[in-house]
C-alpha positions as protocol buffer text, in pm:
chain_id: "A"
residue {
  index: 1
  type: MET
  ca { x: 5672 y: -416 z: -2692 }
}
residue {
  index: 2
  type: CYS
  ca { x: 5397 y: -446 z: -2431 }
}
residue {
  index: 3
  type: ASN
  ca { x: 5505 y: -506 z: -2072 }
}
residue {
  index: 4
  type: PRO
  ca { x: 5323 y: -822 z: -1944 }
}
residue {
  index: 5
  type: ALA
  ca { x: 5317 y: -689 z: -1588 }
}
residue {
  index: 6
  type: ILE
  ca { x: 5145 y: -367 z: -1697 }
}
residue {
  index: 7
  type: SER
  ca { x: 4893 y: -564 z: -1905 }
}
residue {
  index: 8
  type: VAL
  ca { x: 4803 y: -784 z: -1611 }
}
residue {
  index: 9
  type: LYS
  ca { x: 4765 y: -480 z: -1385 }
}
residue {
  index: 10
  type: LEU
  ca { x: 4536 y: -304 z: -1636 }
}
residue {
  index: 11
  type: TYR
  ca { x: 4330 y: -620 z: -1676 }
}
residue {
  index: 12
  type: ARG
  ca { x: 4285 y: -645 z: -1300 }
}
residue {
  index: 13
  type: ILE
  ca { x: 4178 y: -280 z: -1275 }
}
residue {
  index: 14
  type: HIS
  ca { x: 3927 y: -331 z: -1556 }
}
residue {
  index: 15
  type: ALA
  ca { x: 3793 y: -647 z: -1390 }
}
residue {
  index: 16
  type: LEU
  ca { x: 3751 y: -469 z: -1055 }
}
residue {
  index: 17
  type: ARG
  ca { x: 3564 y: -183 z: -1222 }
}
residue {
  index: 18
  type: GLU
  ca { x: 3329 y: -423 z: -1398 }
}
residue {
  index: 19
  type: LEU
  ca { x: 3271 y: -610 z: -1072 }
}
residue {
  index: 20
  type: ALA
  ca { x: 3186 y: -282 z: -897 }
}
residue {
  index: 21
  type: ARG
  ca { x: 2940 y: -190 z: -1172 }
}
residue {
  index: 22
  type: TRP
  ca { x: 2778 y: -533 z: -1150 }
}
residue {
  index: 23
  type: GLY
  ca { x: 2746 y: -506 z: -773 }
}
residue {
  index: 24
  type: ALA
  ca { x: 2586 y: -163 z: -798 }
}
residue {
  index: 25
  type: ALA
  ca { x: 2340 y: -289 z: -1058 }
}
residue {
  index: 26
  type: MET
  ca { x: 2247 y: -588 z: -841 }
}
residue {
  index: 27
  type: ALA
  ca { x: 2195 y: -364 z: -536 }
}
residue {
  index: 28
  type: GLU
  ca { x: 1981 y: -114 z: -726 }
}
residue {
  index: 29
  type: LYS
  ca { x: 1608 y: -144 z: -663 }
}
residue {
  index: 30
  type: PRO
  ca { x: 1365 y: -128 z: -956 }
}
residue {
  index: 31
  type: THR
  ca { x: 1287 y: 235 z: -1041 }
}
residue {
  index: 32
  type: SER
  ca { x: 958 y: 167 z: -1217 }
}
residue {
  index: 33
  type: GLY
  ca { x: 678 y: -87 z: -1234 }
}
residue {
  index: 34
  type: GLU
  ca { x: 492 y: -251 z: -946 }
}
residue {
  index: 35
  type: LEU
  ca { x: 632 y: -162 z: -604 }
}
residue {
  index: 36
  type: PHE
  ca { x: 407 y: -348 z: -362 }
}
residue {
  index: 37
  type: VAL
  ca { x: 497 y: -708 z: -275 }
}
residue {
  index: 38
  type: ASN
  ca { x: 222 y: -972 z: -291 }
}
residue {
  index: 39
  type: GLY
  ca { x: -47 y: -712 z: -351 }
}
residue {
  index: 40
  type: ASP
  ca { x: -270 y: -982 z: -498 }
}
residue {
  index: 41
  type: PHE
  ca { x: -209 y: -1212 z: -198 }
}
residue {
  index: 42
  type: ALA
  ca { x: -112 y: -1485 z: -446 }
}
residue {
  index: 43
  type: THR
  ca { x: 111 y: -1652 z: -185 }
}
residue {
  index: 44
  type: GLY
  ca { x: -200 y: -1738 z: 14 }
}
residue {
  index: 45
  type: ASP
  ca { x: -72 y: -1546 z: 315 }
}
residue {
  index: 46
  type: PHE
  ca { x: 44 y: -1200 z: 419 }
}
residue {
  index: 47
  type: THR
  ca { x: 400 y: -1224 z: 284 }
}
residue {
  index: 48
  type: GLY
  ca { x: 525 y: -867 z: 232 }
}
residue {
  index: 49
  type: TRP
  ca { x: 258 y: -719 z: 457 }
}
residue {
  index: 50
  type: THR
  ca { x: 252 y: -602 z: 818 }
}
residue {
  index: 51
  type: VAL
  ca { x: -34 y: -763 z: 1009 }
}
residue {
  index: 52
  type: VAL
  ca { x: -134 y: -626 z: 1348 }
}
residue {
  index: 53
  type: ASN
  ca { x: -323 y: -916 z: 1512 }
}
residue {
  index: 54
  type: ASP
  ca { x: -403 y: -1184 z: 1253 }
}
residue {
  index: 55
  type: GLU
  ca { x: -704 y: -1292 z: 1460 }
}
residue {
  index: 56
  type: TYR
  ca { x: -896 y: -1023 z: 1273 }
}
residue {
  index: 57
  type: MET
  ca { x: -774 y: -1087 z: 918 }
}
residue {
  index: 58
  type: SER
  ca { x: -702 y: -1373 z: 683 }
}
residue {
  index: 59
  type: VAL
  ca { x: -624 y: -1457 z: 320 }
}
residue {
  index: 60
  type: VAL
  ca { x: -878 y: -1686 z: 154 }
}
residue {
  index: 61
  type: PRO
  ca { x: -933 y: -1823 z: -200 }
}
residue {
  index: 62
  type: ASN
  ca { x: -1231 y: -1670 z: -376 }
}
residue {
  index: 63
  type: GLU
  ca { x: -1348 y: -1671 z: -738 }
}
residue {
  index: 64
  type: GLY
  ca { x: -1016 y: -1796 z: -871 }
}
residue {
  index: 65
  type: ARG
  ca { x: -802 y: -1545 z: -681 }
}
residue {
  index: 66
  type: ARG
  ca { x: -688 y: -1471 z: -327 }
}
residue {
  index: 67
  type: VAL
  ca { x: -842 y: -1194 z: -118 }
}
residue {
  index: 68
  type: ALA
  ca { x: -771 y: -1050 z: 225 }
}
residue {
  index: 69
  type: VAL
  ca { x: -1069 y: -1044 z: 461 }
}
residue {
  index: 70
  type: LEU
  ca { x: -1067 y: -784 z: 740 }
}
residue {
  index: 71
  type: LYS
  ca { x: -1306 y: -838 z: 1029 }
}
residue {
  index: 72
  type: PRO
  ca { x: -1445 y: -537 z: 1220 }
}
residue {
  index: 73
  type: VAL
  ca { x: -1230 y: -434 z: 1516 }
}
residue {
  index: 74
  type: PRO
  ca { x: -1314 y: -222 z: 1822 }
}
residue {
  index: 75
  type: TYR
  ca { x: -1285 y: 153 z: 1777 }
}
residue {
  index: 76
  type: GLY
  ca { x: -937 y: 276 z: 1867 }
}
residue {
  index: 77
  type: ALA
  ca { x: -786 y: -74 z: 1870 }
}
residue {
  index: 78
  type: ARG
  ca { x: -521 y: 12 z: 1606 }
}
residue {
  index: 79
  type: ILE
  ca { x: -548 y: -330 z: 1442 }
}
residue {
  index: 80
  type: TYR
  ca { x: -468 y: -294 z: 1074 }
}
residue {
  index: 81
  type: LEU
  ca { x: -308 y: -435 z: 759 }
}
residue {
  index: 82
  type: SER
  ca { x: -32 y: -230 z: 596 }
}
residue {
  index: 83
  type: GLN
  ca { x: 261 y: -235 z: 359 }
}
residue {
  index: 84
  type: LEU
  ca { x: 559 y: 1 z: 352 }
}
residue {
  index: 85
  type: VAL
  ca { x: 776 y: 63 z: 45 }
}
residue {
  index: 86
  type: VAL
  ca { x: 1115 y: 230 z: 99 }
}
residue {
  index: 87
  type: ARG
  ca { x: 1232 y: 447 z: -192 }
}
residue {
  index: 88
  type: ASP
  ca { x: 1579 y: 599 z: -217 }
}
residue {
  index: 89
  type: ARG
  ca { x: 1472 y: 802 z: -522 }
}
residue {
  index: 90
  type: SER
  ca { x: 1106 y: 893 z: -506 }
}
residue {
  index: 91
  type: ASP
  ca { x: 1058 y: 1140 z: -793 }
}
residue {
  index: 92
  type: GLY
  ca { x: 810 y: 1019 z: -1052 }
}
residue {
  index: 93
  type: ASP
  ca { x: 446 y: 953 z: -1138 }
}
residue {
  index: 94
  type: TYR
  ca { x: 252 y: 696 z: -934 }
}
residue {
  index: 95
  type: VAL
  ca { x: -84 y: 522 z: -927 }
}
residue {
  index: 96
  type: VAL
  ca { x: -210 y: 346 z: -614 }
}
residue {
  index: 97
  type: GLY
  ca { x: -523 y: 132 z: -631 }
}
residue {
  index: 98
  type: PHE
  ca { x: -719 y: -155 z: -479 }
}
residue {
  index: 99
  type: TRP
  ca { x: -1057 y: -330 z: -492 }
}
residue {
  index: 100
  type: VAL
  ca { x: -1298 y: -373 z: -198 }
}
residue {
  index: 101
  type: ARG
  ca { x: -1639 y: -528 z: -128 }
}
residue {
  index: 102
  type: THR
  ca { x: -1836 y: -658 z: 169 }
}
residue {
  index: 103
  type: SER
  ca { x: -1736 y: -1005 z: 277 }
}
residue {
  index: 104
  type: ASP
  ca { x: -1813 y: -1300 z: 496 }
}
residue {
  index: 105
  type: ALA
  ca { x: -1540 y: -1521 z: 643 }
}
residue {
  index: 106
  type: ASN
  ca { x: -1495 y: -1699 z: 308 }
}
residue {
  index: 107
  type: GLY
  ca { x: -1454 y: -1385 z: 101 }
}
residue {
  index: 108
  type: ASP
  ca { x: -1805 y: -1405 z: -46 }
}
residue {
  index: 109
  type: SER
  ca { x: -2003 y: -1083 z: -72 }
}
residue {
  index: 110
  type: VAL
  ca { x: -2274 y: -986 z: 177 }
}
residue {
  index: 111
  type: PRO
  ca { x: -2582 y: -857 z: -9 }
}
residue {
  index: 112
  type: GLY
  ca { x: -2779 y: -560 z: 121 }
}
residue {
  index: 113
  type: VAL
  ca { x: -2493 y: -414 z: 324 }
}
residue {
  index: 114
  type: THR
  ca { x: -2287 y: -101 z: 263 }
}
residue {
  index: 115
  type: ARG
  ca { x: -1981 y: -99 z: 485 }
}
residue {
  index: 116
  type: ARG
  ca { x: -1745 y: 190 z: 551 }
}
residue {
  index: 117
  type: THR
  ca { x: -1379 y: 114 z: 482 }
}
residue {
  index: 118
  type: ALA
  ca { x: -1087 y: 293 z: 643 }
}
residue {
  index: 119
  type: VAL
  ca { x: -794 y: 320 z: 402 }
}
residue {
  index: 120
  type: GLN
  ca { x: -503 y: 563 z: 422 }
}
residue {
  index: 121
  type: MET
  ca { x: -214 y: 628 z: 186 }
}
residue {
  index: 122
  type: TRP
  ca { x: 97 y: 793 z: 328 }
}
residue {
  index: 123
  type: VAL
  ca { x: 413 y: 932 z: 170 }
}
residue {
  index: 124
  type: HIS
  ca { x: 658 y: 959 z: 459 }
}
residue {
  index: 125
  type: PRO
  ca { x: 934 y: 1222 z: 418 }
}
residue {
  index: 126
  type: ARG
  ca { x: 1287 y: 1106 z: 498 }
}
residue {
  index: 127
  type: ASP
  ca { x: 1479 y: 1362 z: 293 }
}
residue {
  index: 128
  type: ASN
  ca { x: 1415 y: 1669 z: 513 }
}
residue {
  index: 129
  type: LEU
  ca { x: 1306 y: 1861 z: 203 }
}
residue {
  index: 130
  type: GLY
  ca { x: 946 y: 1924 z: 305 }
}
residue {
  index: 131
  type: ASP
  ca { x: 625 y: 1769 z: 429 }
}
residue {
  index: 132
  type: GLY
  ca { x: 497 y: 1425 z: 347 }
}
residue {
  index: 133
  type: LEU
  ca { x: 160 y: 1347 z: 191 }
}
residue {
  index: 134
  type: TRP
  ca { x: -153 y: 1191 z: 341 }
}
residue {
  index: 135
  type: ARG
  ca { x: -461 y: 1088 z: 148 }
}
residue {
  index: 136
  type: SER
  ca { x: -776 y: 921 z: 278 }
}
residue {
  index: 137
  type: MET
  ca { x: -890 y: 655 z: 33 }
}
residue {
  index: 138
  type: SER
  ca { x: -1175 y: 543 z: 255 }
}
residue {
  index: 139
  type: GLY
  ca { x: -1501 y: 466 z: 82 }
}
residue {
  index: 140
  type: ALA
  ca { x: -1790 y: 226 z: 82 }
}
residue {
  index: 141
  type: ALA
  ca { x: -1785 y: -148 z: 27 }
}
residue {
  index: 142
  type: THR
  ca { x: -2097 y: -308 z: -120 }
}
residue {
  index: 143
  type: SER
  ca { x: -2172 y: -655 z: -253 }
}
residue {
  index: 144
  type: SER
  ca { x: -1997 y: -567 z: -582 }
}
residue {
  index: 145
  type: TRP
  ca { x: -1625 y: -513 z: -623 }
}
residue {
  index: 146
  type: ALA
  ca { x: -1537 y: -141 z: -641 }
}
residue {
  index: 147
  type: LYS
  ca { x: -1196 y: -5 z: -737 }
}
residue {
  index: 148
  type: TYR
  ca { x: -1038 y: 301 z: -576 }
}
residue {
  index: 149
  type: THR
  ca { x: -736 y: 473 z: -728 }
}
residue {
  index: 150
  type: TRP
  ca { x: -522 y: 781 z: -678 }
}
residue {
  index: 151
  type: GLN
  ca { x: -275 y: 921 z: -928 }
}
residue {
  index: 152
  type: PHE
  ca { x: -4 y: 1149 z: -791 }
}
residue {
  index: 153
  type: SER
  ca { x: 342 y: 1280 z: -871 }
}
residue {
  index: 154
  type: ILE
  ca { x: 652 y: 1339 z: -661 }
}
residue {
  index: 155
  type: LYS
  ca { x: 894 y: 1605 z: -783 }
}
residue {
  index: 156
  type: GLY
  ca { x: 1208 y: 1754 z: -634 }
}
residue {
  index: 157
  type: ARG
  ca { x: 1230 y: 1495 z: -357 }
}
residue {
  index: 158
  type: ARG
  ca { x: 1470 y: 1215 z: -274 }
}
residue {
  index: 159
  type: ASN
  ca { x: 1420 y: 930 z: -29 }
}
residue {
  index: 160
  type: GLN
  ca { x: 1062 y: 887 z: 87 }
}
residue {
  index: 161
  type: ASP
  ca { x: 857 y: 589 z: 203 }
}
residue {
  index: 162
  type: PHE
  ca { x: 515 y: 490 z: 71 }
}
residue {
  index: 163
  type: GLU
  ca { x: 265 y: 319 z: 301 }
}
residue {
  index: 164
  type: ILE
  ca { x: -91 y: 197 z: 258 }
}
residue {
  index: 165
  type: VAL
  ca { x: -303 y: 108 z: 562 }
}
residue {
  index: 166
  type: PHE
  ca { x: -634 y: -85 z: 569 }
}
residue {
  index: 167
  type: GLN
  ca { x: -857 y: -101 z: 875 }
}
residue {
  index: 168
  type: ASN
  ca { x: -1212 y: -216 z: 945 }
}
residue {
  index: 169
  type: GLU
  ca { x: -1283 y: -9 z: 1253 }
}
residue {
  index: 170
  type: ARG
  ca { x: -1618 y: 10 z: 1426 }
}
residue {
  index: 171
  type: ARG
  ca { x: -1784 y: 345 z: 1491 }
}
residue {
  index: 172
  type: ARG
  ca { x: -1701 y: 559 z: 1790 }
}
residue {
  index: 173
  type: PRO
  ca { x: -1917 y: 461 z: 2089 }
}
residue {
  index: 174
  type: ASP
  ca { x: -2028 y: 824 z: 2134 }
}
residue {
  index: 175
  type: GLY
  ca { x: -2131 y: 849 z: 1769 }
}
residue {
  index: 176
  type: LEU
  ca { x: -1909 y: 1151 z: 1701 }
}
residue {
  index: 177
  type: SER
  ca { x: -1682 y: 1186 z: 1401 }
}
residue {
  index: 178
  type: THR
  ca { x: -1320 y: 1087 z: 1438 }
}
residue {
  index: 179
  type: LEU
  ca { x: -1089 y: 1387 z: 1456 }
}
residue {
  index: 180
  type: PRO
  ca { x: -772 y: 1393 z: 1245 }
}
residue {
  index: 181
  type: ALA
  ca { x: -467 y: 1296 z: 1448 }
}
residue {
  index: 182
  type: GLY
  ca { x: -102 y: 1213 z: 1398 }
}
residue {
  index: 183
  type: ARG
  ca { x: -60 y: 1404 z: 1072 }
}
residue {
  index: 184
  type: ASP
  ca { x: 175 y: 1686 z: 1171 }
}
residue {
  index: 185
  type: GLY
  ca { x: 436 y: 1726 z: 898 }
}
residue {
  index: 186
  type: TYR
  ca { x: 203 y: 1587 z: 629 }
}
residue {
  index: 187
  type: HIS
  ca { x: 11 y: 1771 z: 361 }
}
residue {
  index: 188
  type: THR
  ca { x: -347 y: 1644 z: 339 }
}
residue {
  index: 189
  type: ILE
  ca { x: -463 y: 1570 z: -15 }
}
residue {
  index: 190
  type: LEU
  ca { x: -829 y: 1657 z: -58 }
}
residue {
  index: 191
  type: GLY
  ca { x: -1075 y: 1563 z: -328 }
}
residue {
  index: 192
  type: PRO
  ca { x: -1290 y: 1265 z: -426 }
}
residue {
  index: 193
  type: ASN
  ca { x: -1132 y: 926 z: -472 }
}
residue {
  index: 194
  type: GLU
  ca { x: -1098 y: 813 z: -831 }
}
residue {
  index: 195
  type: GLY
  ca { x: -1341 y: 524 z: -828 }
}
residue {
  index: 196
  type: ALA
  ca { x: -1678 y: 438 z: -686 }
}
residue {
  index: 197
  type: ALA
  ca { x: -1832 y: 719 z: -483 }
}
residue {
  index: 198
  type: PRO
  ca { x: -1897 y: 640 z: -116 }
}
residue {
  index: 199
  type: ALA
  ca { x: -2261 y: 557 z: -46 }
}
residue {
  index: 200
  type: ALA
  ca { x: -2473 y: 584 z: 267 }
}
residue {
  index: 201
  type: LEU
  ca { x: -2390 y: 320 z: 524 }
}
residue {
  index: 202
  type: ASP
  ca { x: -2638 y: 40 z: 581 }
}
residue {
  index: 203
  type: ASP
  ca { x: -2501 y: -221 z: 819 }
}
residue {
  index: 204
  type: ASP
  ca { x: -2499 y: -317 z: 1184 }
}
residue {
  index: 205
  type: ASP
  ca { x: -2133 y: -216 z: 1231 }
}
residue {
  index: 206
  type: ASN
  ca { x: -2038 y: -581 z: 1229 }
}
residue {
  index: 207
  type: CYS
  ca { x: -1956 y: -663 z: 866 }
}
residue {
  index: 208
  type: SER
  ca { x: -1617 y: -766 z: 725 }
}
residue {
  index: 209
  type: PHE
  ca { x: -1480 y: -635 z: 399 }
}
residue {
  index: 210
  type: ALA
  ca { x: -1246 y: -797 z: 146 }
}
residue {
  index: 211
  type: VAL
  ca { x: -949 y: -640 z: -34 }
}
residue {
  index: 212
  type: ARG
  ca { x: -780 y: -760 z: -352 }
}
residue {
  index: 213
  type: ASP
  ca { x: -523 y: -653 z: -611 }
}
residue {
  index: 214
  type: VAL
  ca { x: -353 y: -377 z: -413 }
}
residue {
  index: 215
  type: THR
  ca { x: -108 y: -197 z: -641 }
}
residue {
  index: 216
  type: LEU
  ca { x: 143 y: 87 z: -630 }
}
residue {
  index: 217
  type: PHE
  ca { x: 276 y: 144 z: -981 }
}
residue {
  index: 218
  type: ARG
  ca { x: 549 y: 388 z: -1078 }
}
residue {
  index: 219
  type: ALA
  ca { x: 543 y: 489 z: -1444 }
}
């Protein structure tokens, strides 16, 4: 005959195990799908994003969607828009992408202008298993929307952070090229961006550009 006390004890142990499993499942972050928050700026603001000085950037409605408009900032001002995704398990295949074009304050295109964009994608190493990754996704914004993408894979790594940074920086006053800086411990990924090829610049260094539909997708 079954001992009631033993039955109650076993039931409690089972219940505690199920509760622990449920808690672990609730705490687990999604391992696939879209990783950026509010990449389409659908909230009408910069929820999910880091904004360094919102005097130079805004979210505006345009053509049935929301876009982020970045005004030109002084060279070296370090005023940018970014988003950081923390991953405890980073192995997998990824695609990062976004759309850009020239813009006025309302998000409308500016004809006849080709504006340089400054966009960087970082994979920050936190697992002490090797270098991180850095890829320039800078290109040219024109009056038509252009999409830039990068497909990459992470293998044999654990916790790493993914960060995208947008900046509309004016040219150096001395006209020289900007030297790479701050990338020790990162492997630079070379090669053309998957998207529209950068074109020759044709602007007065005073044009805004718009960004929309920023995505980081893990397959």
